[in-house]
mmCIF file of C-alpha atoms and ligand atoms in Angstrom:
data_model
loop_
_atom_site.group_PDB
_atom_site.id
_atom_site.type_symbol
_atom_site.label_atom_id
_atom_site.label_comp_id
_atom_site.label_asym_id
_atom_site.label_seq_id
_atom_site.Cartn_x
_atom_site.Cartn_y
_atom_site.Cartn_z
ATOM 1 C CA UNK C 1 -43.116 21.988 -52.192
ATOM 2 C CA UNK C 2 -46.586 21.348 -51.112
ATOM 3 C CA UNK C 3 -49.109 18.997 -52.764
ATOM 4 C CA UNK C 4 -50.947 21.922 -53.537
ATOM 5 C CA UNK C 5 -48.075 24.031 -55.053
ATOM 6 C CA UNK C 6 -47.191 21.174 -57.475
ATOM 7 C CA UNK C 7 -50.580 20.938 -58.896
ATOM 8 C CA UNK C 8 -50.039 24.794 -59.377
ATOM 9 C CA UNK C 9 -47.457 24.413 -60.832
ATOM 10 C CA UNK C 10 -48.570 21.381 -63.199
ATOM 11 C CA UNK C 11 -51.344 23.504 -64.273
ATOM 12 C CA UNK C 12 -49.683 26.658 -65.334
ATOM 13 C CA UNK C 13 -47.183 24.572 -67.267
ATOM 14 C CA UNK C 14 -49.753 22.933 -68.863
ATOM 15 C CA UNK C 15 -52.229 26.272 -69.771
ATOM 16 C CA UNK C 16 -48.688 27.536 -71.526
ATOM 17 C CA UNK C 17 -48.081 24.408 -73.454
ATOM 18 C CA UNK C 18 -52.237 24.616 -74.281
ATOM 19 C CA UNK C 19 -51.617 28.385 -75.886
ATOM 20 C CA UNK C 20 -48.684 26.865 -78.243
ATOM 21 C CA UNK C 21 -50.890 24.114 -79.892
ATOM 22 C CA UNK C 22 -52.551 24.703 -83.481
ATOM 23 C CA UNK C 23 -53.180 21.427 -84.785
ATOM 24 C CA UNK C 24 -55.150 18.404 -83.564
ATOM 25 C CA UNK C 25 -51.883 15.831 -84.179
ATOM 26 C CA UNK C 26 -50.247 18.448 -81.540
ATOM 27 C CA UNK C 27 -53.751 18.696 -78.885
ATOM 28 C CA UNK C 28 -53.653 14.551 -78.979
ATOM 29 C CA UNK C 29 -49.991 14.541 -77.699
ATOM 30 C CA UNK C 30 -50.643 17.624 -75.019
ATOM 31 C CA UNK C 31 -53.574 15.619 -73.972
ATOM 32 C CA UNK C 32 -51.838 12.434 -73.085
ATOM 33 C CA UNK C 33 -49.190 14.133 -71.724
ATOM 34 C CA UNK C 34 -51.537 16.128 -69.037
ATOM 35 C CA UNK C 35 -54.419 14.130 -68.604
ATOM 36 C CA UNK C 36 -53.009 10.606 -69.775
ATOM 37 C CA UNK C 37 -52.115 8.001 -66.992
ATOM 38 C CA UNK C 38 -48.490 8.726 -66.633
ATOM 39 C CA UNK C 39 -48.518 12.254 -66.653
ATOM 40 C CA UNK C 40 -47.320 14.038 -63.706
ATOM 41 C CA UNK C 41 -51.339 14.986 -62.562
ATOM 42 C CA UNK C 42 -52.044 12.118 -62.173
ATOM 43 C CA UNK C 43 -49.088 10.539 -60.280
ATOM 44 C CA UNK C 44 -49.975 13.632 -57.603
ATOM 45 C CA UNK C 45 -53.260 11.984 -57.448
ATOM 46 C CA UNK C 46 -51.552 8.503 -56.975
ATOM 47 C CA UNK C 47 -49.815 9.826 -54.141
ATOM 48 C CA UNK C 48 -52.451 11.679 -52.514
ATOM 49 C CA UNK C 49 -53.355 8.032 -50.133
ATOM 50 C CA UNK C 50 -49.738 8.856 -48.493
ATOM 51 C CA UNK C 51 -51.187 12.090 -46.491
ATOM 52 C CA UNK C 52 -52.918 12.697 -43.714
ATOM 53 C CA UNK C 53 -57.015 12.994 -44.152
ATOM 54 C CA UNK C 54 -57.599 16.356 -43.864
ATOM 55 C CA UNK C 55 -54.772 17.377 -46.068
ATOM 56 C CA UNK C 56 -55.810 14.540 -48.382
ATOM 57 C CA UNK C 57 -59.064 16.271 -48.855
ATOM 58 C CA UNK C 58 -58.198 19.713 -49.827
ATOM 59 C CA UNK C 59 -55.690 18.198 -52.092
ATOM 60 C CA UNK C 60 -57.923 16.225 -53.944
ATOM 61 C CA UNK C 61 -60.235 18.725 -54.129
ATOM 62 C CA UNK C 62 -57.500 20.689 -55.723
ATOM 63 C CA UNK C 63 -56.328 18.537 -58.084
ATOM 64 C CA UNK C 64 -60.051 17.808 -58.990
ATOM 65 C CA UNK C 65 -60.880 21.045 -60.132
ATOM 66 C CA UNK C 66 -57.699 21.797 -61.832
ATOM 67 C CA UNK C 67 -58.289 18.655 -64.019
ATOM 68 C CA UNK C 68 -62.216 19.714 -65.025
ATOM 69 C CA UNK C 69 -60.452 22.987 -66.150
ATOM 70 C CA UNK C 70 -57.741 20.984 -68.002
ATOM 71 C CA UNK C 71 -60.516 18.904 -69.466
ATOM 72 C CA UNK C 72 -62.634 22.206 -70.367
ATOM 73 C CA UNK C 73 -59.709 23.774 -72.221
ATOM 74 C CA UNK C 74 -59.175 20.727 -73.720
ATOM 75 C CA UNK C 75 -62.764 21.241 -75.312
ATOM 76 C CA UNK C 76 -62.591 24.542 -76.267
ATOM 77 C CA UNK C 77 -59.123 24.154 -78.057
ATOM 78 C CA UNK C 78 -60.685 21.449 -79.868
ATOM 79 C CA UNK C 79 -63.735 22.905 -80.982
ATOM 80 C CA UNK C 80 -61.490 26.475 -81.977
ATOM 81 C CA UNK C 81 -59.162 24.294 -84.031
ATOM 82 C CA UNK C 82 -62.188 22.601 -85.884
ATOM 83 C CA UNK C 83 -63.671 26.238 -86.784
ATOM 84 C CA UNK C 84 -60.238 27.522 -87.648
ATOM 85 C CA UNK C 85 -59.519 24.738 -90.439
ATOM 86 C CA UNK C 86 -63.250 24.719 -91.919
ATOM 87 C CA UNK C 87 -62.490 28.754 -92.333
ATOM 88 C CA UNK C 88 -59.001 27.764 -93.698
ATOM 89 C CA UNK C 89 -60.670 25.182 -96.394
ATOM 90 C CA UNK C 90 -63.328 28.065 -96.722
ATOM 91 C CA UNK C 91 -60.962 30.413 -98.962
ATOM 92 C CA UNK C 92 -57.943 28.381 -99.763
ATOM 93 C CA UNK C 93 -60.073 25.058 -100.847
ATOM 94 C CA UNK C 94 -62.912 26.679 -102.171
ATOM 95 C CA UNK C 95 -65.150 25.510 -104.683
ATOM 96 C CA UNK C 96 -66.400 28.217 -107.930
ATOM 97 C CA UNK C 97 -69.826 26.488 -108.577
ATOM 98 C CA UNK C 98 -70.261 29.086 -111.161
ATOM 99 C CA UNK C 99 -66.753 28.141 -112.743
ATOM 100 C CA UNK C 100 -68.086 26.448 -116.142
ATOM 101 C CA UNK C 101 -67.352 22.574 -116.355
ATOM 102 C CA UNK C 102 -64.127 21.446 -117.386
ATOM 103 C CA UNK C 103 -64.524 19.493 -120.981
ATOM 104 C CA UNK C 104 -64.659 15.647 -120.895
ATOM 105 C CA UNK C 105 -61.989 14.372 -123.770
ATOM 106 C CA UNK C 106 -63.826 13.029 -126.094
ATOM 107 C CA UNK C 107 -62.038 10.247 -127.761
ATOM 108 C CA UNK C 108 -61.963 8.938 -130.722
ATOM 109 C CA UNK C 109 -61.174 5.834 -133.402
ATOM 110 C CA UNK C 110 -58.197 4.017 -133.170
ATOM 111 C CA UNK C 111 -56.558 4.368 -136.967
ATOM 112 C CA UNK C 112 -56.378 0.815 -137.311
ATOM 113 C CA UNK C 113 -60.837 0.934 -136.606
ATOM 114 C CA UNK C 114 -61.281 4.068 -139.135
ATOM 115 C CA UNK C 115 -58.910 2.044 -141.740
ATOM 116 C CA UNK C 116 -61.063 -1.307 -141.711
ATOM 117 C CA UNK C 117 -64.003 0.864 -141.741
ATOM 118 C CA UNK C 118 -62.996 2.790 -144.734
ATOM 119 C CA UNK C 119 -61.533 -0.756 -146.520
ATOM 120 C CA UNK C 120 -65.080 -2.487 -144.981
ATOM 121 C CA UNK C 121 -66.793 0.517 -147.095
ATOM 122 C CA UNK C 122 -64.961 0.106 -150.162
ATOM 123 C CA UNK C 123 -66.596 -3.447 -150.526
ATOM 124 C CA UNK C 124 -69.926 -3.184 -149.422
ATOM 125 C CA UNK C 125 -70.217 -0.362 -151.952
ATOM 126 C CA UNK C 126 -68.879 -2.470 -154.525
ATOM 127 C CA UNK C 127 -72.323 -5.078 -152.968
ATOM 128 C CA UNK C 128 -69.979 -7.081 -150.442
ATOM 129 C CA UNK C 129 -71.541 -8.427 -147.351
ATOM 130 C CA UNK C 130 -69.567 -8.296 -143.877
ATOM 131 C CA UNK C 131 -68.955 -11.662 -141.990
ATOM 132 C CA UNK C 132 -67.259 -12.590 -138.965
ATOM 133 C CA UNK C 133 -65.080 -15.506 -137.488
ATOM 134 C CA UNK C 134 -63.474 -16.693 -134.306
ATOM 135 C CA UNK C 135 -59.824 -15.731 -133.539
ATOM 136 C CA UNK C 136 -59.273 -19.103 -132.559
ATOM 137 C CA UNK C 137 -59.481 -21.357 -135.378
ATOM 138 C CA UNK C 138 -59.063 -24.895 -135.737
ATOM 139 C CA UNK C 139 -55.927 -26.356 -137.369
ATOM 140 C CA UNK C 140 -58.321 -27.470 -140.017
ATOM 141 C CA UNK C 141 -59.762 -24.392 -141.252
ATOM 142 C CA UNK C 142 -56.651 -22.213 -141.023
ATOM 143 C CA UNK C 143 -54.435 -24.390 -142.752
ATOM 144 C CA UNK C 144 -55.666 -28.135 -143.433
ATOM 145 C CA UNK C 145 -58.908 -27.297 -146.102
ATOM 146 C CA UNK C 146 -57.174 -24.301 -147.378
ATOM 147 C CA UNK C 147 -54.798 -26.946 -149.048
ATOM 148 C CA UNK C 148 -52.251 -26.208 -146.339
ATOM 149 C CA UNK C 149 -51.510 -30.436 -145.335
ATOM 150 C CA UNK C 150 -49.432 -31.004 -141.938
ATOM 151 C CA UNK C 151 -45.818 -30.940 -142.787
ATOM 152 C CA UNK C 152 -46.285 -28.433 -145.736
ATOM 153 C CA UNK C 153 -43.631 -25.730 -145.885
ATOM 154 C CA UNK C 154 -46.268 -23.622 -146.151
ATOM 155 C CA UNK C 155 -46.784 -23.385 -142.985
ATOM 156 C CA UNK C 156 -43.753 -22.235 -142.047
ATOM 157 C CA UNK C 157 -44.144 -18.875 -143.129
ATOM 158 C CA UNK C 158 -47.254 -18.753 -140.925
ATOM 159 C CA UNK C 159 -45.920 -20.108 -137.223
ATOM 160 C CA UNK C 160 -48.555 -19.306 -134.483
ATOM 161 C CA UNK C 161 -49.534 -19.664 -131.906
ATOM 162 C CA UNK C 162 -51.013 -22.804 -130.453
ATOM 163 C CA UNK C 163 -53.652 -23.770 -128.276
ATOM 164 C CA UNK C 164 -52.760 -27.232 -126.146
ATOM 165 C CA UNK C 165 -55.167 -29.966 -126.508
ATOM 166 C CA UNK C 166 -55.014 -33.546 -125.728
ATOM 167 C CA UNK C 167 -57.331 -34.416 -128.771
ATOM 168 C CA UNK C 168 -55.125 -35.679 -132.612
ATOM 169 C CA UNK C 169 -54.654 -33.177 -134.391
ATOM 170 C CA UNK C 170 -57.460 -32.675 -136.300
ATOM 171 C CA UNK C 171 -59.406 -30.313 -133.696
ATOM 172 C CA UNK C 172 -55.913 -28.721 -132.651
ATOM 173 C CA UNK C 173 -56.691 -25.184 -131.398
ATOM 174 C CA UNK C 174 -54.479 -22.544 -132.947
ATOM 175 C CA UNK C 175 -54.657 -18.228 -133.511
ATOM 176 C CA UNK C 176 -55.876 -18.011 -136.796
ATOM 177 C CA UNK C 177 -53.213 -16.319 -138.889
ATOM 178 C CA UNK C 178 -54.928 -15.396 -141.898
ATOM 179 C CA UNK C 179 -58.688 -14.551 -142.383
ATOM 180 C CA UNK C 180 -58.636 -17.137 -144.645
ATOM 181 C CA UNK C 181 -60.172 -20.105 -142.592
ATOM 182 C CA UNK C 182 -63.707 -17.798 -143.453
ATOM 183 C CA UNK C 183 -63.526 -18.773 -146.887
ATOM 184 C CA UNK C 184 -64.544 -22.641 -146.124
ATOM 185 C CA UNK C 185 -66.365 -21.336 -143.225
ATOM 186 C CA UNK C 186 -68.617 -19.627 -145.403
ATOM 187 C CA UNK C 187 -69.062 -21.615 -148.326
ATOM 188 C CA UNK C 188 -69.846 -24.705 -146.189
ATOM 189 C CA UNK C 189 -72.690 -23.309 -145.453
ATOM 190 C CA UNK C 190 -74.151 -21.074 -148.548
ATOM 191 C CA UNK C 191 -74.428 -21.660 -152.351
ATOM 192 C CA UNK C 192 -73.436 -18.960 -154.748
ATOM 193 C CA UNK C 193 -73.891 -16.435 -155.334
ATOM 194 C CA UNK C 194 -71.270 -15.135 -152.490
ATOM 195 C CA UNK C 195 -70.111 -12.001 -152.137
ATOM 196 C CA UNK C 196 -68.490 -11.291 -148.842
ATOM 197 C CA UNK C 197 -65.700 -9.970 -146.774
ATOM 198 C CA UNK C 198 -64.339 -10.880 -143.247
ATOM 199 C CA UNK C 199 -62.395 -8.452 -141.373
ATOM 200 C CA UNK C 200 -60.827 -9.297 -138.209
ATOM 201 C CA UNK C 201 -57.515 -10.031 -136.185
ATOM 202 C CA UNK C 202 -55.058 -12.584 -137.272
ATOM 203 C CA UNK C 203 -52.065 -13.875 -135.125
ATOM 204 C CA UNK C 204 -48.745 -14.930 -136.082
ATOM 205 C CA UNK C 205 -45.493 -16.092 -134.232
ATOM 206 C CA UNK C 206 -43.064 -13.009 -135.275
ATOM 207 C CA UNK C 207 -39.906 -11.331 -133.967
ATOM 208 C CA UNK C 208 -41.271 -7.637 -133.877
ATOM 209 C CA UNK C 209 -39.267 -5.026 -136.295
ATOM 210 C CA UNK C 210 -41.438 -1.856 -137.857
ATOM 211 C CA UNK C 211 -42.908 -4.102 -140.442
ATOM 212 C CA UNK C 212 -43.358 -7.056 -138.610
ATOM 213 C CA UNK C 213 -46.270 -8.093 -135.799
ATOM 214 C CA UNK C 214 -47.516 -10.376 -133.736
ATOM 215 C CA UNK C 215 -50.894 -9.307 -134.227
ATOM 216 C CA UNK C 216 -52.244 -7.347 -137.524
ATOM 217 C CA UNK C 217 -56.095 -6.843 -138.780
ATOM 218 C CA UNK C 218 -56.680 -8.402 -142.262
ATOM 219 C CA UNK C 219 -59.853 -8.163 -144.214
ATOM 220 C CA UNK C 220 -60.789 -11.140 -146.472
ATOM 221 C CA UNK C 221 -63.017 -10.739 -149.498
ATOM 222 C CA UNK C 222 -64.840 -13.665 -151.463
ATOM 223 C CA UNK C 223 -66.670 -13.860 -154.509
ATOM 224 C CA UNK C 224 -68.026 -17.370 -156.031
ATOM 225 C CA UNK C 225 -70.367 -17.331 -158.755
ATOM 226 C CA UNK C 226 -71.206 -18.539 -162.118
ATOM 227 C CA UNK C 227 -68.639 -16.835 -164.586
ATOM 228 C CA UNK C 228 -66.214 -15.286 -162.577
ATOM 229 C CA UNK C 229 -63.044 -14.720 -163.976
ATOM 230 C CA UNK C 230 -59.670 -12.688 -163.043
ATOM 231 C CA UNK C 231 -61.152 -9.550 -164.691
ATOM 232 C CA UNK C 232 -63.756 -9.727 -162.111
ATOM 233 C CA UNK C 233 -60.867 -10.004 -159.332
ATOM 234 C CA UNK C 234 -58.922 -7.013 -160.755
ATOM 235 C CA UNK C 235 -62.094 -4.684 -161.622
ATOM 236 C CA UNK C 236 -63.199 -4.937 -157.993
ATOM 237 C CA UNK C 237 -59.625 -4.926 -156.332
ATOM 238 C CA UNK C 238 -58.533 -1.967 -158.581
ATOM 239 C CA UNK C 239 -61.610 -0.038 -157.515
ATOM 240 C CA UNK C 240 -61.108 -0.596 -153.623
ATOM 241 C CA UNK C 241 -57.527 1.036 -154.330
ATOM 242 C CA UNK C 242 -58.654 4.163 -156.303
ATOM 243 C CA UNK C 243 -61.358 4.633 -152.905
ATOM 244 C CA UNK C 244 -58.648 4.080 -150.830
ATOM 245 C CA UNK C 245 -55.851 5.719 -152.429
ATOM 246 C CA UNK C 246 -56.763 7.683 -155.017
ATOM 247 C CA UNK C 247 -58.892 7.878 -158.412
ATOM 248 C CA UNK C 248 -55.419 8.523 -160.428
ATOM 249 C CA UNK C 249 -53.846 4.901 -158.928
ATOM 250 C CA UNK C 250 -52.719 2.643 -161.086
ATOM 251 C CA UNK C 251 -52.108 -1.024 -160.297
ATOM 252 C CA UNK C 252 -50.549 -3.872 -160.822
ATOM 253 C CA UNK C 253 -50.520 -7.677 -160.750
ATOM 254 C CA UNK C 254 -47.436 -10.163 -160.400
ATOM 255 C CA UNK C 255 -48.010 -13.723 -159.739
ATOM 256 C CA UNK C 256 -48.121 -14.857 -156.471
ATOM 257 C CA UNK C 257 -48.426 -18.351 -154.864
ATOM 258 C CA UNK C 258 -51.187 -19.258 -152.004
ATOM 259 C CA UNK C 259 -51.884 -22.752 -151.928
ATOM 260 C CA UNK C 260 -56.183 -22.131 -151.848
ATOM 261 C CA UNK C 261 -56.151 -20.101 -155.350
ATOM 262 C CA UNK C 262 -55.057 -20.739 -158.662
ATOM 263 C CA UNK C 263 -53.855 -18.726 -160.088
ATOM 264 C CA UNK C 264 -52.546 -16.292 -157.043
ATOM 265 C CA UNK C 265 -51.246 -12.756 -157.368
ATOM 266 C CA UNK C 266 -49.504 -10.092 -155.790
ATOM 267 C CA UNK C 267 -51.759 -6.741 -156.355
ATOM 268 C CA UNK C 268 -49.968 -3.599 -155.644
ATOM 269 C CA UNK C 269 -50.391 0.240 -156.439
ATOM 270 C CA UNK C 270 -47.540 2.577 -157.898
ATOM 271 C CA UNK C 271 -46.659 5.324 -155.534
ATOM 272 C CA UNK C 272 -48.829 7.846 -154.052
ATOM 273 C CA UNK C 273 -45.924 9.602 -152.910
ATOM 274 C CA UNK C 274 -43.587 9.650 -155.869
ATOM 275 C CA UNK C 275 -45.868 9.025 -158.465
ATOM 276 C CA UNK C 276 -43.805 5.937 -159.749
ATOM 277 C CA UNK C 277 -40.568 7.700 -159.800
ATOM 278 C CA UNK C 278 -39.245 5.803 -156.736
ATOM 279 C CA UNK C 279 -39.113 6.871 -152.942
ATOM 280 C CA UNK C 280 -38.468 5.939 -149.619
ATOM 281 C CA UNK C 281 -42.012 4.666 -149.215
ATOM 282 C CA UNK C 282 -41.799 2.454 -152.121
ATOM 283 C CA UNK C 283 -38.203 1.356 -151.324
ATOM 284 C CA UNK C 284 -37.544 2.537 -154.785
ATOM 285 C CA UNK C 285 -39.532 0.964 -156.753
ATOM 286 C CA UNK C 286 -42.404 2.912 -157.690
ATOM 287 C CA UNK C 287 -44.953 0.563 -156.863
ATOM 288 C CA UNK C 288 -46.559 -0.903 -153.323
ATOM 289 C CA UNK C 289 -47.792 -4.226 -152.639
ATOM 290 C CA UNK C 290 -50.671 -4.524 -150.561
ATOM 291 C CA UNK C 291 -52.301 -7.420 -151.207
ATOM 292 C CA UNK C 292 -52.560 -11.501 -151.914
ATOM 293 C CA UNK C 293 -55.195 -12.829 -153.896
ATOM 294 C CA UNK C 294 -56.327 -15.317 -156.716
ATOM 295 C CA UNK C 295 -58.625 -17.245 -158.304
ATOM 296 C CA UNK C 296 -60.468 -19.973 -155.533
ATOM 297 C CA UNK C 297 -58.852 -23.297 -156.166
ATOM 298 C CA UNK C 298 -61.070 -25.540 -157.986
ATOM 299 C CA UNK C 299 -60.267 -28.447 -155.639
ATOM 300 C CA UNK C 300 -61.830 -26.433 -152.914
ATOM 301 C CA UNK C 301 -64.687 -25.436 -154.945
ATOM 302 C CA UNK C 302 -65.260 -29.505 -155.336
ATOM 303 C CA UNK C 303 -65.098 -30.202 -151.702
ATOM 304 C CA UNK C 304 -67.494 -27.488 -150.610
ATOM 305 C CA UNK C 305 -70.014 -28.923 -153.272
ATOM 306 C CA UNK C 306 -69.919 -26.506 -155.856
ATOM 307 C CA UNK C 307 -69.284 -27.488 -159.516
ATOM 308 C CA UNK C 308 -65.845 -26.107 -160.462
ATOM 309 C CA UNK C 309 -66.845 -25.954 -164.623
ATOM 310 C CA UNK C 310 -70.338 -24.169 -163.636
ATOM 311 C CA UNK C 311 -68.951 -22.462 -160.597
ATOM 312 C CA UNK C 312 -65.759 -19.907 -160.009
ATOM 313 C CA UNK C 313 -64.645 -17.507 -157.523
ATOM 314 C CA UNK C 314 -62.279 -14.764 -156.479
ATOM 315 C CA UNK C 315 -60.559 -14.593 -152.833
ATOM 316 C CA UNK C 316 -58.037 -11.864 -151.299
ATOM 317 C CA UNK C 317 -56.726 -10.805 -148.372
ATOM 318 C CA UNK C 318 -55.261 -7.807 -146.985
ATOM 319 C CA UNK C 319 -53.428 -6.505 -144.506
ATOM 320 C CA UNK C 320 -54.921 -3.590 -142.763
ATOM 321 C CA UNK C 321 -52.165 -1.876 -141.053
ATOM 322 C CA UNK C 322 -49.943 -1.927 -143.897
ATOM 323 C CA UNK C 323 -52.555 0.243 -145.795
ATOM 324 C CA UNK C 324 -52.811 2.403 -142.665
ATOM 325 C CA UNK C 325 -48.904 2.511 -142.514
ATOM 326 C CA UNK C 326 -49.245 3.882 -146.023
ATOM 327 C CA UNK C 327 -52.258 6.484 -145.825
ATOM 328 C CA UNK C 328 -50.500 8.119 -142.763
ATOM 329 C CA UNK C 329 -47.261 7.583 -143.294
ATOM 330 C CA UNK C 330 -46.635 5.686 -140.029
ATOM 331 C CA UNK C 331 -42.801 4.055 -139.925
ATOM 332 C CA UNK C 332 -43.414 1.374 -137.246
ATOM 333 C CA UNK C 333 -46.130 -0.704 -137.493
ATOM 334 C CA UNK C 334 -45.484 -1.486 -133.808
ATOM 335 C CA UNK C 335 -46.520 2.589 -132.834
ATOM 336 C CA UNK C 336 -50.557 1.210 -133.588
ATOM 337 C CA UNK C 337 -50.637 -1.281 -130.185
ATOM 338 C CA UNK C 338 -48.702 0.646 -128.120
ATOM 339 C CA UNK C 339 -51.154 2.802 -126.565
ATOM 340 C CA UNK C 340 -49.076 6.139 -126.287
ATOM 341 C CA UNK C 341 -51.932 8.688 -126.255
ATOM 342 C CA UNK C 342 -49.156 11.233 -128.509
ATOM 343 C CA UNK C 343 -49.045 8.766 -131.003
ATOM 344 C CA UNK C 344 -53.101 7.793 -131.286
ATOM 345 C CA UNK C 345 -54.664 11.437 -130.514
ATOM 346 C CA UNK C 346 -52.189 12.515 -134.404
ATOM 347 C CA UNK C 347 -55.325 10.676 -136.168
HETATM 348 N N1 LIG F 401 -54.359 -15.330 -146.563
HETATM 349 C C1 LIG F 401 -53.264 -14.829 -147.326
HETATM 350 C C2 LIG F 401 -52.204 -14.266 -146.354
HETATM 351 O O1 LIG F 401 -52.520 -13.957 -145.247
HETATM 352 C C3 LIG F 401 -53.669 -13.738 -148.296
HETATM 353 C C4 LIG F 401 -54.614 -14.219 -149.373
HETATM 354 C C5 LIG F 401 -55.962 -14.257 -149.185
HETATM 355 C C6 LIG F 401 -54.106 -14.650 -150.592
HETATM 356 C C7 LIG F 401 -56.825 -14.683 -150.179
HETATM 357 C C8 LIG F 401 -54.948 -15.079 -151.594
HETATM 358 C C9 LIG F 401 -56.290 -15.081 -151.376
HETATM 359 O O2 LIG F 401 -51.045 -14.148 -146.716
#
């Protein structure tokens, strides 16, 4: 076969091949495989230097104007392949400006956040102020000037978890678990009258079940001022349950221990559900606890520098998602941190 019937021949295979291609992966492969360095074009070219001149000549000039075509079709198949897919994303991908927006979900409180507010409410109606304090608490103000010494047993119903420090003791870093530690907080630094609550996050070391978690909200509330007695404690306790729960509650205290108030209690509510009869809910019982509180130990009062004869106070503390588990009648406390939107979007 002649130089010159090869590169025919090259080139008609290679206009066929052209026709078949409709997507640029497919042009890039058709391209090295005519016009690249090993394809068969070129090796004619390689061996043109083997002939004699004049034969040489027209055979280059050949092979030169069959590759400008090459390179021209290449163009033109490359440009009709761009038009082709900007008309394809023209009426399969197309955009309806005119198509109204779609709605941004709005979102919305988490239960545990519209609980505390409602409990935070209940308070500052009753003339409460709100105060704040740091998650992580010193070992003194959690446990040591709420009465709670090293080595008590109380502490063992309130592991955490702690913060290592080389320091003694005394400035050992822990997760408050309580809102308690705000009581001394607060009265360090104000004389009576006080009337204020703390809501916040409390941590304590706990083998998760549906009651039990490693992190709840509590709210604290403290009263100290001349004259206050347990009626004082009850009047304002038993009103933040009839807001919370209902006008018709009823309530009741049992005697409690905390080491920071004398004497402590146990407040709880009969059943919403049953009305006292006894239910699920109230494990039978007819009534609910929901929360600790007492009478601020007079010790305390001493230490902060308030006269314990002139000078009395009121202190409780609650545990928010236990009064959310209630309201909604959640059974697993551990449904409010774990984020599943079926779960959260219910309240
Ligand atoms: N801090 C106590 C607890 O977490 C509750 C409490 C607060 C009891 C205030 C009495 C007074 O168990």
């Amino acid at each position: 076969m002649s130089v010159k019937d090869q590169i025919e021949a090259i080139a008609s295979e290679a206009r066929d091949q052209l026709a078949g291609v409709t997507d640029a992966g497919a042009l890039e492969e058709w391209r090295i495989a005519v016009l690249g360095r090993k394809s068969p074009l070129q090796s004619v070219l390689r061996s043109l230097g083997e002939l004699p001149a004049d034969m040489r000549r027209e055979a280059g000039r050949i092979a030169n104007v069959l590759k400008q075509e090459l390179d021209g079709a290449l163009d033109v198949k490359r440009e009709e392949l761009g038009r082709q897919k900007i008309a394809e994303t023209e009426t399969s991908g197309r955009i309806d400006v005119s198509l109204p927006a779609r709605p941004i979900g709005a979102g919305r409180l988490h239960p545990i956040t519209q609980t505390q507010r409602d409990v935070v409410h209940a308070f500052v109606a009753q003339g409460f102020s709100v105060i704040e304090g740091p998650e992580v608490e010193l070992d003194y103000y959690n446990f040591e000037a709420l009465r709670i010494p090293k080595d008590h047993p109380a502490r063992e119903l309130m592991d955490t978890f702690y913060i290592d420090r080389e320091d003694d003791s005394d400035t050992k870093l822990l997760l408050r678990t309580h809102t308690s530690p705000n009581q001394i907080r607060f009265m360090e630094s104000h004389d009576p009258p006080i009337r204020v609550i703390c809501p916040g996050r409390t941590y304590r070391n706990e083998a998760t079940d549906p009651s039990h978690e490693w992190m709840i909200t509590q709210t604290e509330v403290l009263a100290v001022d001349r004259g206050l007695t347990l009626a004082h404690l009850k009047g304002t306790l038993f009103e933040f349950a009839k807001r919370l729960f209902g006008r018709e509650r009823k309530i009741r205290f049992r005697c409690d221990f905390f080491r920071f108030v004398e004497p402590g209690v146990d407040m709880a509510i009969d059943c919403f559900l049953c009305g006292g009869s006894g239910c699920r809910t109230c494990k039978q019982e007819g009534w609910i606890e929901i929360l600790g509180a007492g009478m601020v130990h007079p010790e305390i009062l001493s230490k902060m520098g308030y006269d314990p004869d002139i000078y009395t106070g009121f202190a409780a503390g609650l545990g928010v998602e236990r009064i959310a588990m209630l309201r909604y009648g959640v059974d697993d406390i551990r449904h409010f941190y774990e984020n599943d939107i079926r779960f959260l979007r219910q309240f």
